[in-house]
Coordinates of N, CA and C in Angstrom, one line a residue:
X1 N 71.1 11.0 12.5 CA 71.1 10.2 11.2 C 72.0 10.8 10.2
X2 N 72.1 12.1 10.2 CA 73.0 12.8 9.2 C 74.4 12.3 9.3
X3 N 74.9 12.1 10.6 CA 76.3 11.6 10.8 C 76.4 10.2 10.2
X4 N 75.4 9.4 10.4 CA 75.4 8.0 9.8 C 75.5 8.0 8.3
X5 N 74.6 8.9 7.7 CA 74.6 9.0 6.3 C 75.9 9.5 5.7
X6 N 76.6 10.4 6.4 CA 77.9 10.9 6.0 C 78.9 9.8 6.0
X7 N 78.8 8.8 6.8 CA 79.8 7.7 6.8 C 79.6 6.8 5.6
X8 N 78.6 7.0 4.8 CA 78.3 6.2 3.6 C 78.3 4.7 3.9
X9 N 77.5 4.4 4.9 CA 77.3 3.0 5.3 C 76.6 2.2 4.2
X10 N 76.9 0.9 4.2 CA 76.2 0.1 3.3 C 74.9 -0.3 4.0
X11 N 73.8 0.4 3.8 CA 72.6 0.2 4.5 C 72.0 -1.2 4.3
X12 N 72.3 -1.8 3.1 CA 71.7 -3.1 2.9 C 72.3 -4.1 3.9
X13 N 73.6 -3.9 4.2 CA 74.2 -4.8 5.3 C 73.7 -4.4 6.6
X14 N 73.7 -3.1 6.9 CA 73.2 -2.6 8.2 C 71.7 -3.1 8.4
X15 N 70.9 -3.1 7.4 CA 69.6 -3.6 7.5 C 69.5 -5.0 7.8
X16 N 70.6 -5.8 7.5 CA 70.7 -7.2 7.9 C 71.4 -7.3 9.2
X17 N 71.8 -6.2 9.8 CA 72.5 -6.2 11.1 C 73.9 -6.8 11.0
X18 N 74.5 -6.6 9.9 CA 75.9 -7.1 9.6 C 76.9 -5.9 9.4
X19 N 78.0 -6.1 10.1 CA 79.1 -5.1 10.0 C 80.4 -5.8 9.7
X20 N 81.2 -5.2 8.8 CA 82.5 -5.8 8.5 C 83.6 -5.0 9.1
X21 N 84.5 -5.7 9.9 CA 85.7 -5.1 10.4 C 86.8 -5.7 9.5
X22 N 87.3 -4.9 8.6 CA 88.3 -5.3 7.7 C 89.6 -4.4 7.9
X23 N 90.7 -5.0 7.5 CA 91.9 -4.3 7.5 C 92.4 -3.9 8.9
X24 N 93.3 -2.9 8.9 CA 93.9 -2.5 10.2 C 92.9 -1.8 11.1
X25 N 93.0 -2.2 12.4 CA 92.2 -1.6 13.4 C 92.9 -0.3 13.8
X26 N 92.3 0.8 13.6 CA 92.8 2.1 14.0 C 91.6 2.9 14.5
X27 N 91.9 4.2 14.9 CA 90.8 5.0 15.4 C 89.7 5.3 14.4
X28 N 90.1 5.5 13.1 CA 89.1 5.8 12.1 C 88.1 4.6 11.9
X29 N 88.7 3.4 11.8 CA 88.0 2.2 11.6 C 87.0 1.9 12.8
X30 N 87.6 2.1 14.0 CA 86.8 1.9 15.2 C 85.7 2.9 15.3
X31 N 86.0 4.1 15.0 CA 84.9 5.2 15.0 C 83.8 4.8 14.1
X32 N 84.0 4.4 12.9 CA 83.0 4.0 12.0 C 82.2 2.8 12.5
X33 N 82.9 1.8 13.0 CA 82.2 0.6 13.5 C 81.4 0.9 14.7
X34 N 81.9 1.7 15.6 CA 81.2 2.1 16.8 C 79.9 2.9 16.5
X35 N 80.0 3.8 15.5 CA 78.8 4.5 15.0 C 77.7 3.5 14.5
X36 N 78.2 2.5 13.7 CA 77.2 1.5 13.2 C 76.6 0.7 14.3
X37 N 77.5 0.2 15.3 CA 77.0 -0.6 16.4 C 76.0 0.2 17.2
X38 N 76.3 1.5 17.5 CA 75.4 2.3 18.4 C 74.1 2.6 17.6
X39 N 74.2 2.9 16.3 CA 73.0 3.1 15.5 C 72.1 1.9 15.5
X40 N 72.7 0.7 15.3 CA 71.8 -0.5 15.3 C 71.3 -0.7 16.7
X41 N 72.1 -0.5 17.7 CA 71.6 -0.8 19.1 C 70.6 0.2 19.6
X42 N 70.6 1.4 19.0 CA 69.7 2.5 19.4 C 68.4 2.4 18.6
X43 N 68.3 1.5 17.7 CA 67.1 1.3 16.8 C 66.0 0.6 17.5
X44 N 65.9 0.4 18.8 CA 64.9 -0.3 19.5 C 64.8 -1.8 19.1
X45 N 65.8 -2.2 18.4 CA 65.9 -3.6 18.0 C 67.1 -4.2 18.6
X46 N 67.0 -5.1 19.5 CA 68.1 -5.7 20.2 C 68.4 -7.1 19.7
X47 N 68.0 -7.4 18.5 CA 68.4 -8.7 17.9 C 69.9 -8.7 17.6
X48 N 70.3 -9.9 17.2 CA 71.7 -10.2 17.0 C 72.4 -9.3 15.9
X49 N 73.6 -8.8 16.2 CA 74.4 -8.1 15.2 C 75.6 -9.0 14.9
X50 N 75.8 -9.2 13.6 CA 77.0 -10.0 13.2 C 78.1 -9.1 12.8
X51 N 79.3 -9.4 13.4 CA 80.5 -8.6 13.2 C 81.5 -9.5 12.5
X52 N 81.6 -9.3 11.2 CA 82.6 -10.1 10.4 C 84.0 -9.5 10.5
X53 N 84.9 -10.4 10.9 CA 86.3 -9.9 11.2 C 87.3 -10.5 10.2
X54 N 88.0 -9.6 9.6 CA 89.2 -10.0 8.8 C 90.2 -8.9 9.0
X55 N 91.1 -9.2 9.9 CA 92.1 -8.1 10.3 C 93.4 -8.7 10.8
X56 N 94.5 -8.1 10.5 CA 95.8 -8.4 11.0 C 96.0 -7.8 12.3
X57 N 95.1 -7.0 12.8 CA 95.2 -6.3 14.1 C 95.4 -4.8 13.8
X58 N 96.2 -4.2 14.7 CA 96.4 -2.7 14.6 C 96.7 -2.1 15.9
X59 N 96.1 -0.9 16.1 CA 96.3 -0.1 17.3 C 95.6 -0.7 18.5
X60 N 96.4 -1.0 19.5 CA 95.9 -1.6 20.7 C 94.9 -0.8 21.4
X61 N 95.1 0.5 21.6 CA 94.2 1.4 22.3 C 92.9 1.5 21.5
X62 N 92.9 1.6 20.2 CA 91.7 1.7 19.4 C 90.9 0.3 19.5
X63 N 91.7 -0.8 19.5 CA 91.0 -2.1 19.7 C 90.3 -2.2 21.1
X64 N 91.0 -1.7 22.1 CA 90.3 -1.8 23.4 C 89.1 -0.9 23.4
X65 N 89.1 0.2 22.7 CA 87.9 1.1 22.6 C 86.8 0.3 21.9
X66 N 87.1 -0.4 20.9 CA 86.1 -1.2 20.2 C 85.5 -2.3 21.1
X67 N 86.4 -3.0 21.9 CA 86.0 -4.0 22.9 C 85.0 -3.3 23.9
X68 N 85.2 -2.1 24.3 CA 84.3 -1.5 25.3 C 83.0 -1.2 24.6
X69 N 83.0 -0.7 23.4 CA 81.7 -0.5 22.7 C 80.9 -1.8 22.5
X70 N 81.6 -2.8 22.1 CA 80.9 -4.1 22.0 C 80.3 -4.5 23.3
X71 N 81.0 -4.4 24.4 CA 80.5 -4.8 25.7 C 79.3 -3.9 26.1
X72 N 79.3 -2.6 25.7 CA 78.3 -1.7 26.0 C 77.0 -1.9 25.3
X73 N 77.0 -2.5 24.2 CA 75.7 -2.6 23.4 C 74.8 -3.6 24.1
X74 N 73.5 -3.3 23.9 CA 72.5 -4.2 24.5 C 72.3 -5.4 23.6
X75 N 72.5 -5.2 22.3 CA 72.3 -6.3 21.3 C 73.4 -7.4 21.4
X76 N 73.0 -8.7 21.3 CA 74.1 -9.7 21.3 C 74.9 -9.5 20.0
X77 N 76.2 -9.6 20.1 CA 77.1 -9.5 19.0 C 77.8 -10.8 18.7
X78 N 77.7 -11.3 17.5 CA 78.4 -12.5 17.1 C 79.6 -12.1 16.3
X79 N 80.7 -12.5 16.7 CA 82.0 -12.3 15.9 C 82.2 -13.5 15.0
X80 N 82.4 -13.2 13.7 CA 82.7 -14.3 12.7 C 84.0 -14.0 12.0
X81 N 85.0 -14.8 12.2 CA 86.3 -14.6 11.6 C 86.3 -15.3 10.2
X82 N 86.6 -14.5 9.2 CA 86.9 -15.1 7.9 C 88.3 -14.6 7.6
X83 N 89.1 -15.5 7.1 CA 90.5 -15.3 6.8 C 91.4 -15.3 8.0
X84 N 91.3 -14.1 8.8 CA 92.1 -14.1 10.0 C 91.7 -13.0 11.0
X85 N 92.0 -13.3 12.2 CA 91.8 -12.3 13.3 C 93.1 -12.3 14.1
X86 N 94.0 -11.4 13.9 CA 95.3 -11.4 14.5 C 95.4 -10.3 15.6
X87 N 96.2 -10.5 16.6 CA 96.6 -9.5 17.5 C 95.3 -8.9 18.2
X88 N 95.1 -7.6 18.1 CA 94.0 -7.0 18.8 C 92.7 -7.4 18.2
X89 N 92.6 -7.8 16.9 CA 91.4 -8.4 16.3 C 91.0 -9.7 17.0
X90 N 92.0 -10.5 17.4 CA 91.6 -11.7 18.2 C 91.0 -11.3 19.5
X91 N 91.4 -10.2 20.1 CA 90.7 -9.8 21.4 C 89.3 -9.3 21.1
X92 N 89.1 -8.6 20.0 CA 87.8 -8.1 19.7 C 86.8 -9.3 19.6
X93 N 87.3 -10.3 18.9 CA 86.5 -11.6 18.8 C 86.1 -12.1 20.2
X94 N 87.1 -12.0 21.1 CA 86.8 -12.6 22.5 C 85.7 -11.9 23.2
X95 N 85.5 -10.6 23.0 CA 84.5 -9.9 23.7 C 83.1 -10.0 23.1
X96 N 83.0 -10.7 21.9 CA 81.7 -10.9 21.3 C 81.0 -12.0 22.0
X97 N 79.7 -11.9 22.1 CA 78.9 -12.9 22.8 C 79.0 -14.3 22.3
X98 N 79.1 -14.4 21.0 CA 79.3 -15.7 20.3 C 80.5 -15.5 19.4
X99 N 81.4 -16.5 19.4 CA 82.7 -16.4 18.6 C 82.7 -17.6 17.6
X100 N 82.7 -17.2 16.3 CA 82.7 -18.2 15.3 C 83.9 -18.0 14.3
X101 N 84.4 -19.1 13.8 CA 85.5 -19.0 12.8 C 85.1 -19.8 11.6
X102 N 85.4 -19.3 10.4 CA 85.2 -20.1 9.3 C 86.3 -21.2 9.2
X103 N 86.1 -22.3 8.6 CA 86.9 -23.4 8.7 C 88.4 -23.2 8.4
X104 N 88.7 -22.3 7.4 CA 90.1 -22.1 7.0 C 90.7 -20.8 7.5
X105 N 90.0 -20.2 8.4 CA 90.5 -18.9 9.1 C 91.5 -19.2 10.1
X106 N 92.3 -18.2 10.5 CA 93.3 -18.4 11.5 C 93.2 -17.2 12.5
X107 N 93.8 -17.5 13.7 CA 93.9 -16.5 14.8 C 95.4 -16.5 15.2
X108 N 96.0 -15.3 15.3 CA 97.3 -15.2 15.9 C 97.3 -14.3 17.1
X109 N 97.8 -14.8 18.2 CA 97.8 -14.1 19.5 C 99.3 -13.8 19.7
X110 N 99.6 -12.5 19.9 CA 101.1 -12.2 20.2 C 101.1 -11.1 21.2
X111 N 102.3 -10.9 21.7 CA 102.5 -9.8 22.7 C 102.3 -8.4 22.0
X112 N 102.0 -7.5 22.8 CA 101.7 -6.1 22.4 C 103.0 -5.5 21.9
X113 N 102.9 -4.8 20.8 CA 104.1 -4.1 20.2 C 104.2 -2.7 20.9
X114 N 105.4 -2.3 21.0 CA 105.6 -0.9 21.5 C 106.2 -0.1 20.3
X115 N 105.7 1.1 20.1 CA 106.2 2.0 19.1 C 106.6 3.3 19.8
X116 N 107.8 3.7 19.5 CA 108.2 5.0 20.1 C 108.4 6.0 19.0
X117 N 107.5 7.0 19.0 CA 107.5 8.0 18.0 C 108.1 9.3 18.6
X118 N 109.3 9.3 19.0 CA 109.9 10.4 19.6 C 111.3 10.6 19.2
X119 N 111.8 11.8 19.5 CA 113.2 12.1 19.2 C 114.2 11.5 20.3
X120 N 115.4 11.4 19.9 CA 116.4 10.8 20.8 C 116.5 11.4 22.2
X121 N 116.3 12.8 22.2 CA 116.5 13.5 23.5 C 115.5 13.1 24.6
X122 N 114.3 12.6 24.2 CA 113.3 12.2 25.2 C 113.1 10.7 25.1
X123 N 113.9 10.0 24.4 CA 113.7 8.5 24.2 C 113.5 7.8 25.6
X124 N 114.5 8.0 26.5 CA 114.4 7.3 27.8 C 113.1 7.5 28.5
X125 N 112.7 8.7 28.7 CA 111.5 9.0 29.4 C 110.3 8.5 28.6
X126 N 110.2 8.6 27.3 CA 109.1 8.1 26.5 C 109.1 6.6 26.6
X127 N 110.2 5.9 26.5 CA 110.3 4.5 26.6 C 109.7 4.0 27.9
X128 N 110.0 4.6 29.0 CA 109.5 4.2 30.3 C 108.0 4.3 30.3
X129 N 107.4 5.4 29.8 CA 106.0 5.5 29.7 C 105.3 4.5 28.9
X130 N 105.9 4.2 27.7 CA 105.3 3.2 26.8 C 105.4 1.8 27.3
X131 N 106.5 1.5 28.0 CA 106.6 0.2 28.7 C 105.5 0.0 29.7
X132 N 105.3 1.1 30.5 CA 104.3 1.0 31.6 C 102.9 0.8 30.9
X133 N 102.6 1.5 29.9 CA 101.3 1.4 29.2 C 101.2 0.0 28.6
X134 N 102.2 -0.5 27.9 CA 102.2 -1.8 27.3 C 102.0 -2.9 28.3
X135 N 102.7 -2.8 29.5 CA 102.5 -3.8 30.5 C 101.0 -3.9 31.0
X136 N 100.4 -2.7 31.1 CA 99.0 -2.7 31.5 C 98.1 -3.2 30.4
X137 N 98.4 -2.8 29.2 CA 97.6 -3.3 28.1 C 97.7 -4.8 27.9
X138 N 99.0 -5.3 28.1 CA 99.2 -6.8 27.9 C 98.4 -7.5 29.0
X139 N 98.4 -7.0 30.2 CA 97.7 -7.6 31.4 C 96.2 -7.7 31.1
X140 N 95.7 -6.6 30.5 CA 94.3 -6.5 30.2 C 94.0 -7.5 29.0
X141 N 94.8 -7.6 28.0 CA 94.6 -8.5 26.9 C 94.6 -9.9 27.4
X142 N 95.7 -10.3 28.1 CA 95.8 -11.6 28.7 C 94.6 -12.0 29.5
X143 N 94.2 -11.0 30.4 CA 93.0 -11.3 31.3 C 91.7 -11.5 30.5
X144 N 91.5 -10.8 29.5 CA 90.2 -11.0 28.7 C 90.2 -12.3 28.1
X145 N 91.4 -12.7 27.5 CA 91.4 -14.0 26.8 C 91.3 -15.1 27.8
X146 N 92.0 -15.0 29.0 CA 92.0 -16.0 30.0 C 90.5 -16.2 30.5
X147 N 89.9 -15.1 30.8 CA 88.5 -15.2 31.4 C 87.6 -15.9 30.4
X148 N 87.6 -15.4 29.1 CA 86.7 -15.9 28.1 C 87.0 -17.3 27.7
X149 N 88.2 -17.7 27.7 CA 88.6 -19.1 27.2 C 88.7 -20.1 28.3
X150 N 88.9 -19.6 29.5 CA 89.1 -20.6 30.6 C 90.6 -21.0 30.7
X151 N 91.4 -20.5 29.9 CA 92.9 -20.7 30.0 C 93.4 -19.9 31.1
X152 N 94.5 -20.4 31.7 CA 95.1 -19.5 32.8 C 96.1 -18.6 32.1
X153 N 96.5 -17.6 32.8 CA 97.4 -16.5 32.3 C 98.7 -17.1 31.7
X154 N 99.2 -18.1 32.3 CA 100.4 -18.8 31.8 C 100.2 -19.4 30.4
X155 N 99.1 -20.0 30.3 CA 98.7 -20.6 28.9 C 98.6 -19.5 27.9
X156 N 97.9 -18.4 28.3 CA 97.8 -17.3 27.3 C 99.1 -16.8 26.9
X157 N 100.0 -16.6 27.9 CA 101.3 -16.0 27.6 C 102.1 -17.0 26.7
X158 N 102.0 -18.3 26.9 CA 102.6 -19.2 26.0 C 102.2 -19.1 24.6
X159 N 100.9 -18.8 24.4 CA 100.4 -18.6 23.0 C 101.0 -17.4 22.4
X160 N 101.1 -16.3 23.1 CA 101.7 -15.1 22.4 C 103.2 -15.2 22.4
X161 N 103.8 -15.9 23.3 CA 105.3 -16.0 23.2 C 105.7 -16.8 22.0
X162 N 104.9 -17.8 21.6 CA 105.1 -18.6 20.4 C 104.7 -17.9 19.2
X163 N 103.8 -16.9 19.3 CA 103.1 -16.3 18.2 C 102.6 -17.4 17.3
X164 N 101.9 -18.3 17.9 CA 101.4 -19.5 17.2 C 100.2 -19.1 16.3
X165 N 100.2 -19.6 15.1 CA 99.1 -19.5 14.2 C 98.1 -20.6 14.5
X166 N 96.9 -20.2 15.0 CA 95.9 -21.1 15.4 C 94.9 -21.4 14.3
X167 N 94.7 -22.6 13.9 CA 93.6 -23.0 13.0 C 92.3 -22.9 13.7
X168 N 91.2 -23.0 13.0 CA 89.9 -23.0 13.6 C 89.8 -24.1 14.6
X169 N 90.3 -25.3 14.2 CA 90.2 -26.5 15.1 C 91.0 -26.2 16.4
X170 N 92.2 -25.7 16.3 CA 93.0 -25.4 17.5 C 92.3 -24.3 18.4
X171 N 91.7 -23.3 17.7 CA 91.0 -22.3 18.5 C 89.8 -22.8 19.2
X172 N 89.1 -23.7 18.6 CA 88.0 -24.4 19.2 C 88.4 -25.2 20.4
X173 N 89.5 -26.0 20.2 CA 90.0 -26.8 21.3 C 90.5 -26.0 22.5
X174 N 91.0 -24.8 22.2 CA 91.5 -23.9 23.3 C 90.3 -23.0 23.9
X175 N 89.1 -23.2 23.4 CA 88.0 -22.5 23.8 C 88.1 -21.0 23.4
X176 N 88.8 -20.6 22.4 CA 88.9 -19.3 21.9 C 87.8 -18.9 21.0
X177 N 87.0 -20.0 20.5 CA 85.8 -19.8 19.7 C 84.8 -20.8 20.2
X178 N 83.6 -20.5 19.8 CA 82.4 -21.4 20.2 C 82.0 -22.4 19.1
X179 N 82.4 -22.0 17.8 CA 81.9 -22.8 16.7 C 82.7 -22.6 15.4
X180 N 82.8 -23.6 14.6 CA 83.4 -23.5 13.3 C 82.3 -23.7 12.2
X181 N 82.4 -22.8 11.2 CA 81.4 -22.9 10.1 C 82.1 -23.1 8.8

């Protein structure tokens, strides 16, 4: 409990089983949200947890970590998008048990970005490693969206190749969400 208190959680929201995923998804954000999810899930109460999502995306690996935590929890998790869920945030939504978007929210699905934080002398070697990792991450990303939505991989790839901005109505039609509120 001390660790949870140190995070300065908004206990009024946690008491309502509500968590907000805002801003960029990174390891710090995922660490905080994971602690909240695990705390709620360990509380002998397996009622629904609402995860409110407003994010332009962020670090792919951190996002996959959050997806794993969501899949691990016993409590059903409802993802609710307000404003936007882009990139890896759109994937986080897909692993939620129930996927909801507010009427004026958007989703953007795009290919995974590669960042090379290395010097010129090791660029080639580092680039090969990052490309390999990105190809695996992209395959996982596409697979999760395809399985959850019922789209085939080709259709998912067409979405990210276009970097199409999807309205709530379009996301519902593509089975990327279950409901619009």
